[in-house]
Coordinates of C-alpha atoms and ligand atoms in Angstrom, one line a residue:
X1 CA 126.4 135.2 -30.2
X2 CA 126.8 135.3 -26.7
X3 CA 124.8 133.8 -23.5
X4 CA 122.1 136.0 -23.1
X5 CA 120.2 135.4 -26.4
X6 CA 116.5 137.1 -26.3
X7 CA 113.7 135.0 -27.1
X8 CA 113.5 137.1 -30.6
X9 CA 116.7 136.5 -31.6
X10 CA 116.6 132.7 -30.8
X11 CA 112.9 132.9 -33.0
X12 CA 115.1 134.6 -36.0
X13 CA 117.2 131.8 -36.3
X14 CA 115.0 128.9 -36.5
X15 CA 112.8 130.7 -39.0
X16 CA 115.9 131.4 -40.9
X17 CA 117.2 127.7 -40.8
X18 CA 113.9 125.8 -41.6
X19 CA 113.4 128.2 -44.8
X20 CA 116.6 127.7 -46.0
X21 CA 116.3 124.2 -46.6
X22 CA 111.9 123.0 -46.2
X23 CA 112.0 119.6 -47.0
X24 CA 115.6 118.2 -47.2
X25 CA 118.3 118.4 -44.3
X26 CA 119.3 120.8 -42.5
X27 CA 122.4 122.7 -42.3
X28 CA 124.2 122.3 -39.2
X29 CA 125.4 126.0 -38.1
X30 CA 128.6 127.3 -37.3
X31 CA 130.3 126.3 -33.7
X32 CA 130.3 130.0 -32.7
X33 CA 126.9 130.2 -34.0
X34 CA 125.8 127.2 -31.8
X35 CA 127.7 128.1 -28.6
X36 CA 125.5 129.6 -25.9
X37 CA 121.6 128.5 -27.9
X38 CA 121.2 125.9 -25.4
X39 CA 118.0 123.5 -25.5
X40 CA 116.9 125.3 -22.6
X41 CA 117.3 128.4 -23.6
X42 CA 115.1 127.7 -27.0
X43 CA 112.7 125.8 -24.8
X44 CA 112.5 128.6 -22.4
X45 CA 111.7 131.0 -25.2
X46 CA 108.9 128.7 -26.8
X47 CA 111.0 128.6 -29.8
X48 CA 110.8 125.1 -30.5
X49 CA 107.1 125.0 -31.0
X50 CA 107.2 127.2 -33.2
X51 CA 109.7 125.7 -35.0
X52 CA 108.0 122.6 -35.6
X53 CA 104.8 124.3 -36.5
X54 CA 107.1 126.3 -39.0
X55 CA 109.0 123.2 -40.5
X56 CA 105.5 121.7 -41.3
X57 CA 103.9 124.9 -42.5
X58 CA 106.9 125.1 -45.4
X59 CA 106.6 121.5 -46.2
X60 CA 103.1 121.4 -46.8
X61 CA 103.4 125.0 -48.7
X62 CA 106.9 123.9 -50.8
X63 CA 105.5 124.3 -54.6
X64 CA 109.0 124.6 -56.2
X65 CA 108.6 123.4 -60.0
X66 CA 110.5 119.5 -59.9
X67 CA 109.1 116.8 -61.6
X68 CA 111.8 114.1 -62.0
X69 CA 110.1 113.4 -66.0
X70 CA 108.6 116.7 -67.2
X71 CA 105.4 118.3 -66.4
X72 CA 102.5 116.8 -65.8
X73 CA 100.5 119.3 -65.6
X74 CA 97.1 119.6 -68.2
X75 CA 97.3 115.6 -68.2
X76 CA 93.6 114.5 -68.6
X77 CA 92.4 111.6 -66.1
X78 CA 88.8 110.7 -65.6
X79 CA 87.9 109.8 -61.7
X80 CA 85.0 109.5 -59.5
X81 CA 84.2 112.4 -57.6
X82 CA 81.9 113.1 -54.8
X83 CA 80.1 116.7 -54.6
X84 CA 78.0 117.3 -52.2
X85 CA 75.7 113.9 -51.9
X86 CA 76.3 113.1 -55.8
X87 CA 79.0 110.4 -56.9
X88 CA 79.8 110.8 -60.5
X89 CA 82.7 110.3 -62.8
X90 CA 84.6 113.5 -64.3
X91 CA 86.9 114.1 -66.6
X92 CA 90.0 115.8 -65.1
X93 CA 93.0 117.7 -65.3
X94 CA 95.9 117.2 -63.5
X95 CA 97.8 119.9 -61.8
X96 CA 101.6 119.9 -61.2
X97 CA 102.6 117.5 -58.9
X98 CA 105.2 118.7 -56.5
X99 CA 108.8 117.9 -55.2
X100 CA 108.2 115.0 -52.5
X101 CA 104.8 113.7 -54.6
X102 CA 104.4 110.4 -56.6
X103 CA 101.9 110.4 -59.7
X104 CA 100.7 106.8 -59.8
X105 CA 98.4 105.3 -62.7
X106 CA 96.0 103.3 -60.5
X107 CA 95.2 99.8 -62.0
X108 CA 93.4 98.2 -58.4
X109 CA 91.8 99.7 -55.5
X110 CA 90.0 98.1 -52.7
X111 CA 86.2 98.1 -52.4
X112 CA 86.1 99.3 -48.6
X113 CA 83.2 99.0 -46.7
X114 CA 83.8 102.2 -44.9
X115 CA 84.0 104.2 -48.1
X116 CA 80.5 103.0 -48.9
X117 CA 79.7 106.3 -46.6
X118 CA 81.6 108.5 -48.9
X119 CA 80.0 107.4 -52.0
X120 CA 76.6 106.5 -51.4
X121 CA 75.8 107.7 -47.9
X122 CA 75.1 111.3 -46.6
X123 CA 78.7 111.6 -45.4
X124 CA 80.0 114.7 -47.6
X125 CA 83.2 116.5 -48.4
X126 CA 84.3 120.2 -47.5
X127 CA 85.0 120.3 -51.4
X128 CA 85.0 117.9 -54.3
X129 CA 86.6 114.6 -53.4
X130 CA 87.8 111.7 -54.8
X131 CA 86.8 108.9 -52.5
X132 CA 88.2 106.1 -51.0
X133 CA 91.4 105.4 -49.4
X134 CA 94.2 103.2 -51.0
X135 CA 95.2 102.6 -54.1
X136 CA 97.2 100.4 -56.3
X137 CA 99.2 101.5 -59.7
X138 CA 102.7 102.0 -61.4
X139 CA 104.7 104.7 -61.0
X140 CA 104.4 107.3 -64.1
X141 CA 106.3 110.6 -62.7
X142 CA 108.3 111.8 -59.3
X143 CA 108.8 114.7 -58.1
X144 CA 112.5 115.8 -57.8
X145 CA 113.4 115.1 -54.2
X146 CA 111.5 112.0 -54.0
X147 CA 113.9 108.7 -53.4
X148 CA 111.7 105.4 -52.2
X149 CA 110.0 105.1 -55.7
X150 CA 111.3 105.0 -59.5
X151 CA 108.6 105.3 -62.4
X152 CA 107.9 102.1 -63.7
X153 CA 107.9 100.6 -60.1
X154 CA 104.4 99.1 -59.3
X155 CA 103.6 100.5 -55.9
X156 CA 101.1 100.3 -53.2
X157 CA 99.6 103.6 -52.0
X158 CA 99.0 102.4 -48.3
X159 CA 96.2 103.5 -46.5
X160 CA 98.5 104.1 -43.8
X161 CA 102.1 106.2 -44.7
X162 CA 105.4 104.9 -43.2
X163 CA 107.8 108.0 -43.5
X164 CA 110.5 106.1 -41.0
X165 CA 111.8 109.6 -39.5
X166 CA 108.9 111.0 -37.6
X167 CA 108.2 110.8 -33.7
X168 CA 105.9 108.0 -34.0
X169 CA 107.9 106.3 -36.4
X170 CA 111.0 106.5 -34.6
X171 CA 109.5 105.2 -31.1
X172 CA 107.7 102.1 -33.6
X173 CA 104.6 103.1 -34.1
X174 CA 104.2 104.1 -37.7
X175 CA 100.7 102.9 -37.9
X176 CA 100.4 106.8 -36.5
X177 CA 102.4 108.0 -38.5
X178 CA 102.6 111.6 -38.2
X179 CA 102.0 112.2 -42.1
X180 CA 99.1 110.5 -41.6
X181 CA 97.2 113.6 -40.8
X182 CA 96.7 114.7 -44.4
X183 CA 95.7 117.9 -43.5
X184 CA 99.1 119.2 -43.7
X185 CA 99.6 118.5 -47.7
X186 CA 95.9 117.4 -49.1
X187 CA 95.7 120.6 -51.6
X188 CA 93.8 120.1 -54.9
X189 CA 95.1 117.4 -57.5
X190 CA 93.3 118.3 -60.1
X191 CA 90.4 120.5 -61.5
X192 CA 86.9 119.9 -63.4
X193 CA 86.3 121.1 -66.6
X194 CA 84.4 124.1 -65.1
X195 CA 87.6 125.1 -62.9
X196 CA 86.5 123.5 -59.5
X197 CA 89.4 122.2 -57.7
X198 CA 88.9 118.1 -56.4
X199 CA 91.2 116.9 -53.9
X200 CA 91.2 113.5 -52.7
X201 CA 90.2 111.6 -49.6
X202 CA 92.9 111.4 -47.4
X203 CA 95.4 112.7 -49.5
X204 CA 94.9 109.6 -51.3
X205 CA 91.8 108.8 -53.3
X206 CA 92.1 105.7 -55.3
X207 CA 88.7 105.8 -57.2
X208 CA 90.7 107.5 -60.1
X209 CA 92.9 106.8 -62.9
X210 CA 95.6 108.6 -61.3
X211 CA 96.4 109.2 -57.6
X212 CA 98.9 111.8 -56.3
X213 CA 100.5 110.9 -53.2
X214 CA 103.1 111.7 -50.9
X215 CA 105.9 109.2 -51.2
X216 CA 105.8 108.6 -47.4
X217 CA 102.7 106.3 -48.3
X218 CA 103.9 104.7 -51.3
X219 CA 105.4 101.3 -50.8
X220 CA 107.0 100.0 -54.0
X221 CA 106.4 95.8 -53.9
X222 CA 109.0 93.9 -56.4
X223 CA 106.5 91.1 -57.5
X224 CA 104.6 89.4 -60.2
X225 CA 101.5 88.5 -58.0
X226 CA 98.1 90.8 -60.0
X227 CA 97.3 93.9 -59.1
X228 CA 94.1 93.5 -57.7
X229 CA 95.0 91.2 -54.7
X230 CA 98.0 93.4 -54.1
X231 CA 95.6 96.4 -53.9
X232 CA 94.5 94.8 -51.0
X233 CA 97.7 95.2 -49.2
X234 CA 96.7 99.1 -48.8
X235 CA 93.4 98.1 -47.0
X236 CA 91.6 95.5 -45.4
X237 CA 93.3 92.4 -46.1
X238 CA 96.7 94.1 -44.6
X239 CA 94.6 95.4 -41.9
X240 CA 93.6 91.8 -41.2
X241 CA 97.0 90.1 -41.5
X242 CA 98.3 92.9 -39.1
X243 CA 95.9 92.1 -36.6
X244 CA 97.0 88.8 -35.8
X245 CA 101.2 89.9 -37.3
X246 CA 102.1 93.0 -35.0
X247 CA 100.8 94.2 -32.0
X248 CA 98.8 91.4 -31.0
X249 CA 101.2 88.6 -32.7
X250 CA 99.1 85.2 -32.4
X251 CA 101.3 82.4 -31.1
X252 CA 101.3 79.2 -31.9
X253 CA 98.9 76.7 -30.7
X254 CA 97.2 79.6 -29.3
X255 CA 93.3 80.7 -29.2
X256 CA 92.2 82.8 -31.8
X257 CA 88.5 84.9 -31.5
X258 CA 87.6 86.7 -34.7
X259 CA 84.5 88.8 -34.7
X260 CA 83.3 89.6 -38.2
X261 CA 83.9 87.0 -41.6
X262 CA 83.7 90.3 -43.8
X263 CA 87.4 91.0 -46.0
X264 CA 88.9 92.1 -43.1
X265 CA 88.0 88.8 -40.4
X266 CA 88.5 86.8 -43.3
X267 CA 92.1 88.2 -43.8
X268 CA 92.9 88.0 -39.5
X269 CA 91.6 83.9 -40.1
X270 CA 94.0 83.6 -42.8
X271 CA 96.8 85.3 -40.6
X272 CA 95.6 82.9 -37.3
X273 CA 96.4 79.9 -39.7
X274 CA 99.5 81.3 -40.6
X275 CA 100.6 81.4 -37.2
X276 CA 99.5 77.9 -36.7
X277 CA 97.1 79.2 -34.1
X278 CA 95.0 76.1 -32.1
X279 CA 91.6 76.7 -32.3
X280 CA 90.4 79.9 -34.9
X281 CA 86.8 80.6 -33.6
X282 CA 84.7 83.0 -35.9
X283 CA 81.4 84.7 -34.8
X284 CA 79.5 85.8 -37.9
X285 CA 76.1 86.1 -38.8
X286 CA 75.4 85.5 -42.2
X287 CA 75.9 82.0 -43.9
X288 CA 78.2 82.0 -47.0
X289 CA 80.5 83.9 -44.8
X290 CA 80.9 81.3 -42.1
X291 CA 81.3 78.8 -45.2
X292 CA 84.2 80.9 -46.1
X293 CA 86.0 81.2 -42.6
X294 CA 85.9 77.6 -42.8
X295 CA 87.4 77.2 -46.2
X296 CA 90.3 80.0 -45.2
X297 CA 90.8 78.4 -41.5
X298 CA 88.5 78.8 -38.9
X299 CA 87.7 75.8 -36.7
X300 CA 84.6 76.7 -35.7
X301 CA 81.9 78.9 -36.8
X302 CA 79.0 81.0 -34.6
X303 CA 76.2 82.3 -35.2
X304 CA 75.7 85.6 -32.8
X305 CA 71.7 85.2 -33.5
X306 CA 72.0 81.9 -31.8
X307 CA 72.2 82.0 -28.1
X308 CA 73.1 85.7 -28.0
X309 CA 73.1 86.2 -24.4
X310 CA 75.5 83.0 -23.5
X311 CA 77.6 83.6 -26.4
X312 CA 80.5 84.6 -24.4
X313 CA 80.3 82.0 -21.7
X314 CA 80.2 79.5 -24.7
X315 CA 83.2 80.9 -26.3
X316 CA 85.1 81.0 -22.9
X317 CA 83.9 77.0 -22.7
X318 CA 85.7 76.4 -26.0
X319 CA 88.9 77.8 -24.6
X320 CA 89.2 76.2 -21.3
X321 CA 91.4 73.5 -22.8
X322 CA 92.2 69.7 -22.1
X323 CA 92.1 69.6 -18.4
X324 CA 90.7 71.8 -15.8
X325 CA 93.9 70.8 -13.4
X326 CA 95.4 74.1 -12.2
X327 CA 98.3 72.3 -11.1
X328 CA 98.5 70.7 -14.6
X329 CA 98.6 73.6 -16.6
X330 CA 94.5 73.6 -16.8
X331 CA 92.2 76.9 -16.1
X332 CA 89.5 77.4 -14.1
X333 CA 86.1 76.5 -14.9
X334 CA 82.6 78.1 -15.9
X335 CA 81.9 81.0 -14.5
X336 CA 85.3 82.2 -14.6
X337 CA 85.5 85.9 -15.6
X338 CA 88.9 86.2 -16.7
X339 CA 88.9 83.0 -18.9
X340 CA 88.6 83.3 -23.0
X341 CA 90.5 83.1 -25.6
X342 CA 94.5 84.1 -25.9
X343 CA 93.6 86.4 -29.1
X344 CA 90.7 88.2 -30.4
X345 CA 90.4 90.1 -33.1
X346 CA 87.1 92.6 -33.6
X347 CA 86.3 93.2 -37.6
X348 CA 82.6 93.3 -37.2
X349 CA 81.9 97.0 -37.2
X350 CA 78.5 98.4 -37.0
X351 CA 75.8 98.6 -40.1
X352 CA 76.4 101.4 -41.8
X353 CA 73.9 100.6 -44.2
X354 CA 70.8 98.0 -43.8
X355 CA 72.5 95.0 -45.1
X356 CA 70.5 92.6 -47.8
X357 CA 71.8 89.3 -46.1
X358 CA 71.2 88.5 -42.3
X359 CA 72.2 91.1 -39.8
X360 CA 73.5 90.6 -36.5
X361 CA 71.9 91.3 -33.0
X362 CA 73.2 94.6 -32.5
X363 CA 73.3 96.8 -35.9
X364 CA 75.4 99.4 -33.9
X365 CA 78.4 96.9 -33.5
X366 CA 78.6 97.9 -29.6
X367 CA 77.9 94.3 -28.7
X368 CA 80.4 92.5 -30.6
X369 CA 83.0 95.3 -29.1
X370 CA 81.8 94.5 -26.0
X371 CA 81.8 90.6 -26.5
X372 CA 85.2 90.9 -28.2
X373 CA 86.9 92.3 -24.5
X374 CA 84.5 89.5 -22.6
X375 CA 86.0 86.6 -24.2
X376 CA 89.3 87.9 -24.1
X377 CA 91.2 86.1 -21.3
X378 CA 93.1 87.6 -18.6
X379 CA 96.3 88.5 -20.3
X380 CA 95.6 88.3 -23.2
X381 CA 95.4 90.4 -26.8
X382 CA 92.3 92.2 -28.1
X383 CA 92.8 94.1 -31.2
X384 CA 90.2 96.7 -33.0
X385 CA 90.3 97.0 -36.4
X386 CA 86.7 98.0 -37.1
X387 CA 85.6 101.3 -36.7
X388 CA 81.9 101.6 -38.3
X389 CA 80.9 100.9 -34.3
X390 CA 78.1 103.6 -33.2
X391 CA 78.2 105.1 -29.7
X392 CA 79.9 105.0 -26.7
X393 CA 81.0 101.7 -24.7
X394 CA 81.5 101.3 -20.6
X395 CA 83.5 98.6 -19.0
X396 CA 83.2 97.3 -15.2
X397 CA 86.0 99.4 -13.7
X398 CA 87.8 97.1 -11.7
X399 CA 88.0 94.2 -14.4
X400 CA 88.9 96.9 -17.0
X401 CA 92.0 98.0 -14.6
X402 CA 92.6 94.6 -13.4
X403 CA 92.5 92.0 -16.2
X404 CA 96.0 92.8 -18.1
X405 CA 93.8 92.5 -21.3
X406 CA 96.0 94.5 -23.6
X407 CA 94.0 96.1 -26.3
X408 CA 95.6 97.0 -29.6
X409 CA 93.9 99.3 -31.7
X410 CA 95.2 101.8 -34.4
X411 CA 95.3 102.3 -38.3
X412 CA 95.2 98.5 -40.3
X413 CA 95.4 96.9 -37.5
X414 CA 99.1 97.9 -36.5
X415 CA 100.8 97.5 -39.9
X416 CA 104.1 98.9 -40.7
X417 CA 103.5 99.3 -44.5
X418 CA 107.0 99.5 -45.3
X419 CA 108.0 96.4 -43.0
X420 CA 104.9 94.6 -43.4
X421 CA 103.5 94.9 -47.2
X422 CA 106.6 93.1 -48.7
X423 CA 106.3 90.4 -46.5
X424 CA 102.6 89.7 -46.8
X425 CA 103.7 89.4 -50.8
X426 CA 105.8 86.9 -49.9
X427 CA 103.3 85.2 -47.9
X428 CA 100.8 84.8 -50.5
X429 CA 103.8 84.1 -53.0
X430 CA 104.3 81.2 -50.9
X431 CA 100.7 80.2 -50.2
X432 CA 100.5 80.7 -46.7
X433 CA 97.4 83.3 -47.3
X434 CA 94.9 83.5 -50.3
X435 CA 94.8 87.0 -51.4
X436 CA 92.5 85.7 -54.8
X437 CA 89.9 83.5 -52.2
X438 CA 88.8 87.1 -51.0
X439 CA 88.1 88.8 -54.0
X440 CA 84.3 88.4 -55.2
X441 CA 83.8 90.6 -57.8
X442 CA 85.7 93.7 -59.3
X443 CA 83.7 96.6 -61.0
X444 CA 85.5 99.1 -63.8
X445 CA 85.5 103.1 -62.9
X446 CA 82.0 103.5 -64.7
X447 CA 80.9 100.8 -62.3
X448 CA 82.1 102.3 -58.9
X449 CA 78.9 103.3 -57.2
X450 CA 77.2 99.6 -58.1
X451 CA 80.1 97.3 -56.5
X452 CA 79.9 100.2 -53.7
X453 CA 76.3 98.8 -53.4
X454 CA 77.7 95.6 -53.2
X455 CA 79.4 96.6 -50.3
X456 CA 77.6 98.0 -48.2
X457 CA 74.8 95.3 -49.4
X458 CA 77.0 92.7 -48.2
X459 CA 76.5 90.5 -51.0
X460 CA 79.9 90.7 -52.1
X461 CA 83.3 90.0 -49.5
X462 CA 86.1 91.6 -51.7
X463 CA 85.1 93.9 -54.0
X464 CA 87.8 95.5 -56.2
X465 CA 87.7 98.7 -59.2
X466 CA 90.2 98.2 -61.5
X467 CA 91.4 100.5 -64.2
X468 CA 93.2 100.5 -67.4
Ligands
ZN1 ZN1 89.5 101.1 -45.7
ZN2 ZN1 106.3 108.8 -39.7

């Protein structure tokens, strides 16, 4: 090759090397072949675009027969499936799974309340689905190339994947993982006894007794602690714990806000405690689950129907500390628009269905959002973990430039499954959070769309399906 490559020949020899070798590394090419293909040049010629596109096009496409224990193909499963507006379970056959794919017999999966829109509401699928979005299980069958899993390992299919090589991954943010957009690899599982292909919610599912997943979003845990509280580790009580463990990491002594007592709140109370946060004030508006903040942790329980329109002022008066002596390490006074709480953590959401206990003031969740920010102090952390909020929000401009508030949002709160889920085990192996105190009820497959009713009811806090 010499230094004046054209653009085509530069295009020939990345599709050449990323179809030699989809999925695993890459071979390096030959000096000679090297010399003169500078970055510039490929950049020049768009060539590395379209390499990426390529590279991700063959992964997703890869279908080369290699299951690590035999086929799997044929094996019949019975799920829940949603077609069209109708949730109903089906009996199933597996299709092959493929090279970098984990087949997992699910024992636990977490009751989610924003599921309760995929199985009861009028939020449908392009094609038959199996809902939800984490699961929990043993490993039954790999596909050849996969390495971070062995059958027999029990393993959490994470709502969020960790693949560890990826952009976002590499720069520490795995909670946007780029695997996480499913698109890429969420082809059919499995087919109905008629033919129709079912897929699963985020390339996940979890309302089955089998998921297939991509082994970037299985996290094997080495523990004796039951399934059903670790198949919270894939949802809302890691979502909670990482609220208050990553991004936003609550300091000791500190302020802690939490908006919401649902599984999630309850889980960021738990993960305040842990910390050996100061005060850990909750804002919730129906009763049993203020009683429960207070059992997990919370010093102090509000009501947002009581004094609605002060609430904030009243929060910021709970955090102004022992002395109002600037000089002495005290903060200013009422009135003070940058005062509030060194943490706050937003798991209220919005209704997403009319709930059968007391409601809050706002059923769009927009006010607690906005609340959440106002009682934030200057400097400090807000983090968003709920997302059932309807509509759009403003903020005064200069406060919203000016305060330093840092806002934390992103999937689970910020976890790092891989990091994170094997050390929340060991937290609630060593007591310091109460995976069982959060699970109320747990419903068998036949019983999915009830405890889903249960959810979006309210009625229940942790709701789990368990199979087998
Ligand atoms: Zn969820
Ligand atoms: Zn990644």
């Amino acid at each position: 090759m010499s230094d004046t490559h054209q653009p085509h020949d530069v295009q020939r020899f990345i599709e050449v090397e990323v179809a030699s070798e989809p999925a695993g590394p890459v071979e390096q090419p030959e000096q000679g072949e090297r010399a003169g293909m500078s970055r510039r040049s490929m950049l020049k010629a768009g060539a590395l675009a379209a390499a990426t596109l390529t590279a991700g096009q063959a992964r997703a496409q890869e279908d080369a027969p290699a299951v690590a224990t035999g086929s799997v193909a044929g094996m019949p499963f019975r799920a829940l499936v949603r077609s069209g507006t109708t949730s109903s379970v089906e009996d199933l056959r597996l299709r092959e799974i493929k090279p970098r794919q984990v087949l997992v017999r699910t024992t636990a999966s977490c009751g989610c309340y924003t599921i309760t829109r995929n199985v009861l509401g009028d939020r449908n699928f392009d094609a038959p689905t199996i809902p939800n979005h984490s699961g929990f299980g043993v490993v039954e069958a790999v596909g050849a190339e996969v390495r971070r899993v062995r059958t027999g390992d029990r393993v959490l299919v994470c709502g969020t994947p960790e693949c560890g090589v990826c952009y976002q991954c590499l720069h520490g943010n795995p909670e946007a993982c780029n695997y996480l957009n499913s698109q890429l690899f969420n082809e059919p599982i499995a087919d109905m006894a008629d033919g129709t292909a079912v897929i699963q919610q985020g390339a996940i599912g979890g309302l089955s007794e089998i998921i297939v997943a991509m082994e970037e979003y299985c996290i094997p845990l080495f523990t004796d602690l039951p399934d059903g509280e670790l198949s919270l580790l894939g949802d809302t009580l890691a979502a909670g714990l990482s609220a208050t463990l990553t991004y936003g990491r609550v300091e000791p002594g500190s302020d802690v806000v939490v908006f919401g007592a649902g599984p999630i709140g309850l889980a960021a109370v738990q993960g305040a405690r842990s910390q050996s946060a100061g005060q850990i004030i909750v804002i919730e508006p129906v009763a049993y689950r203020r009683e429960k903040a207070l059992e997990l942790g919370a010093t102090t329980v509000l009501d947002p129907n009581v004094d609605t329109d002060t609430l904030v002022e009243r929060v910021r008066e709970m955090c102004y500390g022992p002395t109002d002596r600037l000089d002495a390490g005290g903060r200013y006074g009422p009135g003070y628009r940058y005062g509030g709480a060194d943490f706050v953590i937003e798991a209220s959401g919005g209704d997403l269905f009319p709930p059968a206990v007391e409601t809050g003031p706002d059923t769009t969740g927009l006010l607690a959002l906005r609340q959440s920010w106002d009682v934030t102090r200057g400097g400090g952390h807000l983090t968003l973990l709920a997302a059932g909020q309807q509509g759009d929000i403003s903020f005064p401009t200069a406060r919203f430039c000016l305060s330093t508030r840092s806002i934390h949002g992103g999937q689970m709160g910020g976890m790092h499954p891989m990091r994170d889920a094997p050390r929340y085990v060991t937290m609630i192996e060593r007591g310091a959070i109460d995976a069982a105190a959060v699970i109320t009820a747990t419903y068998p497959l036949d019983g999915v769309v009830d405890g889903f009713q249960r959810v979006a009811d309210r009625t229940e806090l942790g709701v789990v399906f368990v199979f087998g």
